[in-house]
PDB file of C-alpha atoms in Angstrom:
ATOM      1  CA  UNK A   1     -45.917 178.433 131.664  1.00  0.00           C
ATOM      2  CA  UNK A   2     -46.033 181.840 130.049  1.00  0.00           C
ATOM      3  CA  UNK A   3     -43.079 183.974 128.698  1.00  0.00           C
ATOM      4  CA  UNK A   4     -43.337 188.055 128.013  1.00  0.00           C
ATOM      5  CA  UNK A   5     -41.741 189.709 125.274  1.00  0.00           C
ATOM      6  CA  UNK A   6     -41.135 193.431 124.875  1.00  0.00           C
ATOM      7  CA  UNK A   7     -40.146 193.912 121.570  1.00  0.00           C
ATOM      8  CA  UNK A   8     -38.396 197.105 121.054  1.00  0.00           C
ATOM      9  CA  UNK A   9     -39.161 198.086 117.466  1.00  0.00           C
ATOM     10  CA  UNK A  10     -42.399 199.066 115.542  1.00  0.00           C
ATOM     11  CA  UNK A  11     -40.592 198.104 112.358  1.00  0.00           C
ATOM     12  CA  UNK A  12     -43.007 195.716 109.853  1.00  0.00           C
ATOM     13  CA  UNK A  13     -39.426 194.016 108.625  1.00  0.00           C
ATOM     14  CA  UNK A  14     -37.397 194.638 112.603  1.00  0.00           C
ATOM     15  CA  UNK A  15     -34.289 192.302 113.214  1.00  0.00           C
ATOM     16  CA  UNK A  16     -35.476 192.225 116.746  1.00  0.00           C
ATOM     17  CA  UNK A  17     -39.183 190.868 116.128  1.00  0.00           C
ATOM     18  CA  UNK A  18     -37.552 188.523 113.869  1.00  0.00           C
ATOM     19  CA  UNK A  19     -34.606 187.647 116.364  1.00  0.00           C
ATOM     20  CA  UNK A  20     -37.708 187.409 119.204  1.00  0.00           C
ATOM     21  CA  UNK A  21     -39.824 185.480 117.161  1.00  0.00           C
ATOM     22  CA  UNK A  22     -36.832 182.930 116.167  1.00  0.00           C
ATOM     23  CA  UNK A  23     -36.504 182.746 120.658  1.00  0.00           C
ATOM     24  CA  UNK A  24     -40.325 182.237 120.788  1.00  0.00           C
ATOM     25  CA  UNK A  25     -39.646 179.052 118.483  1.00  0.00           C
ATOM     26  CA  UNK A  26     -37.437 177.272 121.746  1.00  0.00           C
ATOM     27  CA  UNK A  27     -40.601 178.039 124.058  1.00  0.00           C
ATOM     28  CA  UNK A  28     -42.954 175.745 122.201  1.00  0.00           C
ATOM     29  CA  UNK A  29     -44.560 174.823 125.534  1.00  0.00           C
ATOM     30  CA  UNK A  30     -44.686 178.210 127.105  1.00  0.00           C
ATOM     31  CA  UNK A  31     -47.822 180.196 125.962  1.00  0.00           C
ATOM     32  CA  UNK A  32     -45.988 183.706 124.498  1.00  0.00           C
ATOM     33  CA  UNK A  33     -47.151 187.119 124.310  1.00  0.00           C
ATOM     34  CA  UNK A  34     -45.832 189.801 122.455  1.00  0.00           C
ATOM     35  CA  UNK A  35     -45.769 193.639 123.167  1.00  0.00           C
ATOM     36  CA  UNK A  36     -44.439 196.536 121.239  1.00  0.00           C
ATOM     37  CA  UNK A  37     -44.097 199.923 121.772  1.00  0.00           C
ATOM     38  CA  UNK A  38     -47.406 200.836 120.404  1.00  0.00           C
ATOM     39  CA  UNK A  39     -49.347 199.118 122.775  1.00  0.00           C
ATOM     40  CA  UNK A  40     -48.035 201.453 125.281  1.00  0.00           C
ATOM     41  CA  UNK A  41     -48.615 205.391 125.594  1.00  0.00           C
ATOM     42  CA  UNK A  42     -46.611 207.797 126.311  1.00  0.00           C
ATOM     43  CA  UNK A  43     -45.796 207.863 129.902  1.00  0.00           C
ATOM     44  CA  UNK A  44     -47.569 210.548 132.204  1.00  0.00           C
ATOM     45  CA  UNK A  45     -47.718 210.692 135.495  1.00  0.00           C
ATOM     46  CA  UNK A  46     -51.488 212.144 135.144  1.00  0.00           C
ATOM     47  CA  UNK A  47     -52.830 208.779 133.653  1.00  0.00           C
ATOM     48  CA  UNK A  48     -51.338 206.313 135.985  1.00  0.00           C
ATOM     49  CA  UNK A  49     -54.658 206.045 138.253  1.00  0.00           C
ATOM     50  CA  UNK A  50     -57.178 204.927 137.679  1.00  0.00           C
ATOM     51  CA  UNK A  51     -55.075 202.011 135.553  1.00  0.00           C
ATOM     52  CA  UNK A  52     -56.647 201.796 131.843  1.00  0.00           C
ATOM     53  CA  UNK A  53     -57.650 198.502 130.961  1.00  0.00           C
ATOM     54  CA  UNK A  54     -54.465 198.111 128.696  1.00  0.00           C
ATOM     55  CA  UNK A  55     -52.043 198.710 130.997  1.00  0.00           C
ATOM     56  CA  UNK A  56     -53.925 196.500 133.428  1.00  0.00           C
ATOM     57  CA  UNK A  57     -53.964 193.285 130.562  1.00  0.00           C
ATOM     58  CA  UNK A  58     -50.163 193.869 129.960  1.00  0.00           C
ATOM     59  CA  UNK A  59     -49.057 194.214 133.854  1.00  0.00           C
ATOM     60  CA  UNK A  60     -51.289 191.239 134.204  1.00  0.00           C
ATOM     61  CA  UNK A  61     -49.659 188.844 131.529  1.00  0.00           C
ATOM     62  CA  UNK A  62     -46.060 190.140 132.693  1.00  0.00           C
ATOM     63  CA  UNK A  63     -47.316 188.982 136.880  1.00  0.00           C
ATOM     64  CA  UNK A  64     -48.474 186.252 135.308  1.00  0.00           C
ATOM     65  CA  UNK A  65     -45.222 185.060 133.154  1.00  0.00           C
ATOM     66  CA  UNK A  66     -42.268 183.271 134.276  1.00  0.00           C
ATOM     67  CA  UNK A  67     -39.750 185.212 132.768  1.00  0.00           C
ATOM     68  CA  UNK A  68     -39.704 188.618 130.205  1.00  0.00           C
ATOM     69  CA  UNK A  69     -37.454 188.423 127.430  1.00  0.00           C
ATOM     70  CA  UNK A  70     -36.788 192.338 125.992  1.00  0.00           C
ATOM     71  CA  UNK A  71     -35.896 192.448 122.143  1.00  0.00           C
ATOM     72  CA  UNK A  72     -34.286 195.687 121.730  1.00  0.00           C
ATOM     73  CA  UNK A  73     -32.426 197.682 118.952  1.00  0.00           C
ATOM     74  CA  UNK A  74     -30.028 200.223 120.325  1.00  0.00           C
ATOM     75  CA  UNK A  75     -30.514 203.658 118.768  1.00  0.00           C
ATOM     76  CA  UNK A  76     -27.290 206.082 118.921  1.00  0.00           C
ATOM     77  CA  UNK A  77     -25.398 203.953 121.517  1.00  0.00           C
ATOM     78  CA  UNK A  78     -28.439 203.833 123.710  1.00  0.00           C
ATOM     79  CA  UNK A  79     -31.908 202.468 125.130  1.00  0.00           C
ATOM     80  CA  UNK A  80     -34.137 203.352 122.356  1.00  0.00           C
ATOM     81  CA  UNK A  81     -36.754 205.961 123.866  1.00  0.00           C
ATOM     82  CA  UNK A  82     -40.011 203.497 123.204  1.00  0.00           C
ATOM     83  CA  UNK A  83     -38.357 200.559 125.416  1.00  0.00           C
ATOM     84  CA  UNK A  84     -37.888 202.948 128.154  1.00  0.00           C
ATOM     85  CA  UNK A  85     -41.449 204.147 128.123  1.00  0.00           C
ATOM     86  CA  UNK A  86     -42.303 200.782 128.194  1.00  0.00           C
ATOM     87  CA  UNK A  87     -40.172 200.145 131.465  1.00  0.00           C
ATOM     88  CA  UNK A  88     -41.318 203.137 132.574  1.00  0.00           C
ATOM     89  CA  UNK A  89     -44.938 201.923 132.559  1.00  0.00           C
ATOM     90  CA  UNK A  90     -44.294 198.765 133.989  1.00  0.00           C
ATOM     91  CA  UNK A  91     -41.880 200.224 136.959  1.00  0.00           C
ATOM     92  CA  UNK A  92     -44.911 202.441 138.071  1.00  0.00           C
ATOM     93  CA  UNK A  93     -47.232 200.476 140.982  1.00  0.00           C
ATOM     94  CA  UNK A  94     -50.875 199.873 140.038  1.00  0.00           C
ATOM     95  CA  UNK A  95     -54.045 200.916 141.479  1.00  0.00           C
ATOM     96  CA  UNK A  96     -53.039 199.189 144.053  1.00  0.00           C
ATOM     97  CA  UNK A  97     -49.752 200.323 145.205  1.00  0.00           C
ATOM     98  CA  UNK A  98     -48.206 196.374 144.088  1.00  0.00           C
ATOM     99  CA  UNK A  99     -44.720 196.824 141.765  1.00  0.00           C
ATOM    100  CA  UNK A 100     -44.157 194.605 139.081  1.00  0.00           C
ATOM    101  CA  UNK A 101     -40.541 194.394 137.912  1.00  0.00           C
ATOM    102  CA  UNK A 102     -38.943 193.854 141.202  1.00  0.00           C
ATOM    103  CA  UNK A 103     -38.808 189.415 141.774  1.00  0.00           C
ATOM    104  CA  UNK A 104     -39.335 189.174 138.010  1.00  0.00           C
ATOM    105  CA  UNK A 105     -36.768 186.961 135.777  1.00  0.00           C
ATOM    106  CA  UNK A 106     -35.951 189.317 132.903  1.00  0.00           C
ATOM    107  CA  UNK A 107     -33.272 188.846 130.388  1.00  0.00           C
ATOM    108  CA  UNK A 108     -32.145 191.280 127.013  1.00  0.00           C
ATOM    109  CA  UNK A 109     -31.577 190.237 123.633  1.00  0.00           C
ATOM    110  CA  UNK A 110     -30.951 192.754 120.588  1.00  0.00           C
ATOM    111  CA  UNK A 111     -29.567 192.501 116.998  1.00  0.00           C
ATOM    112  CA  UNK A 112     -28.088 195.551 115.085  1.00  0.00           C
ATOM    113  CA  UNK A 113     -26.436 196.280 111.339  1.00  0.00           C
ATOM    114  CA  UNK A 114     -24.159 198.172 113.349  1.00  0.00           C
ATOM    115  CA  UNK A 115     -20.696 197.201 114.846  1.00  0.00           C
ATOM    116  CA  UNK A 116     -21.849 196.542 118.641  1.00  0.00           C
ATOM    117  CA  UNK A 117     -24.725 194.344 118.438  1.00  0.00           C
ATOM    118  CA  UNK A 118     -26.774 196.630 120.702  1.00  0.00           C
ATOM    119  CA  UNK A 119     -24.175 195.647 123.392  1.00  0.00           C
ATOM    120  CA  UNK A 120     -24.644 199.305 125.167  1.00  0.00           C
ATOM    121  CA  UNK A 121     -28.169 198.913 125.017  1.00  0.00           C
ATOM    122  CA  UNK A 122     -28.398 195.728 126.741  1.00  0.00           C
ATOM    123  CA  UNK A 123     -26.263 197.281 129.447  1.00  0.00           C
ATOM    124  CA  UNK A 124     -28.234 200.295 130.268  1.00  0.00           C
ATOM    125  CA  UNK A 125     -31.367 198.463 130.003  1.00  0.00           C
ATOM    126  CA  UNK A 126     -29.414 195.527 132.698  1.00  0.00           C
ATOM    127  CA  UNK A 127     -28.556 198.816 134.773  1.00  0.00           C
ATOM    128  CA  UNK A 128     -32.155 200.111 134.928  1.00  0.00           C
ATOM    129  CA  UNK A 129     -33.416 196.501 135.760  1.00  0.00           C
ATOM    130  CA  UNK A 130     -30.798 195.993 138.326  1.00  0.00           C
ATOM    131  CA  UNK A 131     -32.119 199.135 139.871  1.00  0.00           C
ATOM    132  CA  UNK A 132     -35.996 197.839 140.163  1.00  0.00           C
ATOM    133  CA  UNK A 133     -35.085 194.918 141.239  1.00  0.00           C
ATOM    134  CA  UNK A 134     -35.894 192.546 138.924  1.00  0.00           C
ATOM    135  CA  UNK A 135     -33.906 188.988 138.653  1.00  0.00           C
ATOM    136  CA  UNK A 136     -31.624 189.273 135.260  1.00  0.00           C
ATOM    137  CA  UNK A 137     -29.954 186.705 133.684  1.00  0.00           C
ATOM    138  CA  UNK A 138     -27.045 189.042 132.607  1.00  0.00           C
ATOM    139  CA  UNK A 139     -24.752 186.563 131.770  1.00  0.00           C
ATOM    140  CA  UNK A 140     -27.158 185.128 128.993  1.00  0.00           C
ATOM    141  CA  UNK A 141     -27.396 187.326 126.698  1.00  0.00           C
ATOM    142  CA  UNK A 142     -27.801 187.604 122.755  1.00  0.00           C
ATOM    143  CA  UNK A 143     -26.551 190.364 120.896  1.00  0.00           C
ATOM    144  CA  UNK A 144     -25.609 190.374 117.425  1.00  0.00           C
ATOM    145  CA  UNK A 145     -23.859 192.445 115.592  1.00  0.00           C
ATOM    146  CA  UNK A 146     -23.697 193.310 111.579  1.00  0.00           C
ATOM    147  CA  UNK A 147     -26.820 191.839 110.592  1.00  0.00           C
ATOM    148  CA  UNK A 148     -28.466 191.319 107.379  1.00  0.00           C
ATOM    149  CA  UNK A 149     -32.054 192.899 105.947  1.00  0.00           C
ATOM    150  CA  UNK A 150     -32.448 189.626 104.548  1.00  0.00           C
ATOM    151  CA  UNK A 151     -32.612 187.391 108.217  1.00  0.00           C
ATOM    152  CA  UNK A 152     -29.518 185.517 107.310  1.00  0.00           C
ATOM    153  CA  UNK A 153     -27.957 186.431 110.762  1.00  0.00           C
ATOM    154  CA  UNK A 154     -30.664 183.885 112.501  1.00  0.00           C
ATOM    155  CA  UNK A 155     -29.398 181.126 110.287  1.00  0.00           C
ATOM    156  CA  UNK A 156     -25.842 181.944 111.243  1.00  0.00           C
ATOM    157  CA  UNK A 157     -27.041 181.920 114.854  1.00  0.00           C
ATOM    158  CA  UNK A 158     -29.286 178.960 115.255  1.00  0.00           C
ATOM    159  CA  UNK A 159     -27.032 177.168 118.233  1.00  0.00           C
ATOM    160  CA  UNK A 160     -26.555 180.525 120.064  1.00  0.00           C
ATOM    161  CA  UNK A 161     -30.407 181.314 119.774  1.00  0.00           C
ATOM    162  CA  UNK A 162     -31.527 177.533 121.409  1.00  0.00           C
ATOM    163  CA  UNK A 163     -28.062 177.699 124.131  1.00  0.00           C
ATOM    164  CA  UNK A 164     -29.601 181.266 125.346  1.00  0.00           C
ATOM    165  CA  UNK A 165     -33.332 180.162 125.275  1.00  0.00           C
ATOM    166  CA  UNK A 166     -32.015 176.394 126.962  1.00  0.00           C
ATOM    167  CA  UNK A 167     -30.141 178.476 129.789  1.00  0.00           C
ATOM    168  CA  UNK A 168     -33.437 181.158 130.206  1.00  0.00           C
ATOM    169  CA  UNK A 169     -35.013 177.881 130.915  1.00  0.00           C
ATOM    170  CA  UNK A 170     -33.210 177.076 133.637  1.00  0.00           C
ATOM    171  CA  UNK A 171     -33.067 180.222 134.889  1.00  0.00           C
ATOM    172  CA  UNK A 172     -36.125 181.115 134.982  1.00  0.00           C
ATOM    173  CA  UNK A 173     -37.282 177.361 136.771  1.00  0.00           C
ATOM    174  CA  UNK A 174     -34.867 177.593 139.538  1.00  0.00           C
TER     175      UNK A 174
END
């Protein structure tokens, strides 16, 4: 089985890779694959077709997964502009005219130093899903609020991290 991340944040020392990679650790049997904002361009209409070969390998690795997981920090209350151009990319139909989202088991995670644990994030990005379609586990969710540089917050979180990734399971095998 295969499971997607999207993780949000170019950061080297990002709460969200670390959050995702502390998720990836309940998936031991599930081959993962990571992608981060870099690995996507800018979205423009003009280079949708023909599909470049990296846009091909990551819509073909997200067709191929059970379920997406997205990582996300919120930025100013909000969807952080790089995970957006990510969804933007992947909402767009390939070469040949097939969507992607729409069927697909996605569900949002996000960790913040802030006061609302990327909370209205997670529910813009569970609005914009809703609206291609795609099968979210809203109800599982992980988002964590006044977290420390130092990764302390996934030690404080351990139970929450393996209930959400126990309940994906599920999810995602029914």
């Amino acid at each position: 089985m295969k499971l997607v991340f999207l993780i949000g944040s170019q950061r080297e020392g990002s709460l969200n890779k670390l959050l995702a990679k502390e998720i990836e650790k309940e998936f031991a049997d599930y081959d993962i694959v990571e992608y981060y904002p870099n690995d996507f361009k800018m979205f423009n209409g003009d280079l949708e077709h023909p599909e470049e070969a990296w846009i091909k390998k990551i819509r073909e690795d997200i067709r191929e997964a059970e379920g997406v997981i997205i990582a996300s920090p919120e930025y100013n209350y909000s969807v952080p502009g790089t995970v957006k151009n990510m969804i933007d990319w992947l909402s767009r139909p390939n070469d040949e005219e097939k969507y992607l989202i729409g069927g697909k088991n996605f569900a949002v995670v996000g960790v913040t130093q802030g006061l609302d644990g990327t909370r209205l994030a997670q529910k813009e990005l569970i609005a914009i899903l809703h609206q291609l379609r795609a099968n979210i586990d809203a109800s599982n969710f992980i988002a964590i609020p006044f977290a420390d540089e130092e990764g302390k917050f996934i030690a404080d979180n351990k139970e929450r991290i393996k209930d959400f990734a126990d309940k994906f399971k599920k999810f995602i095998e029914k």
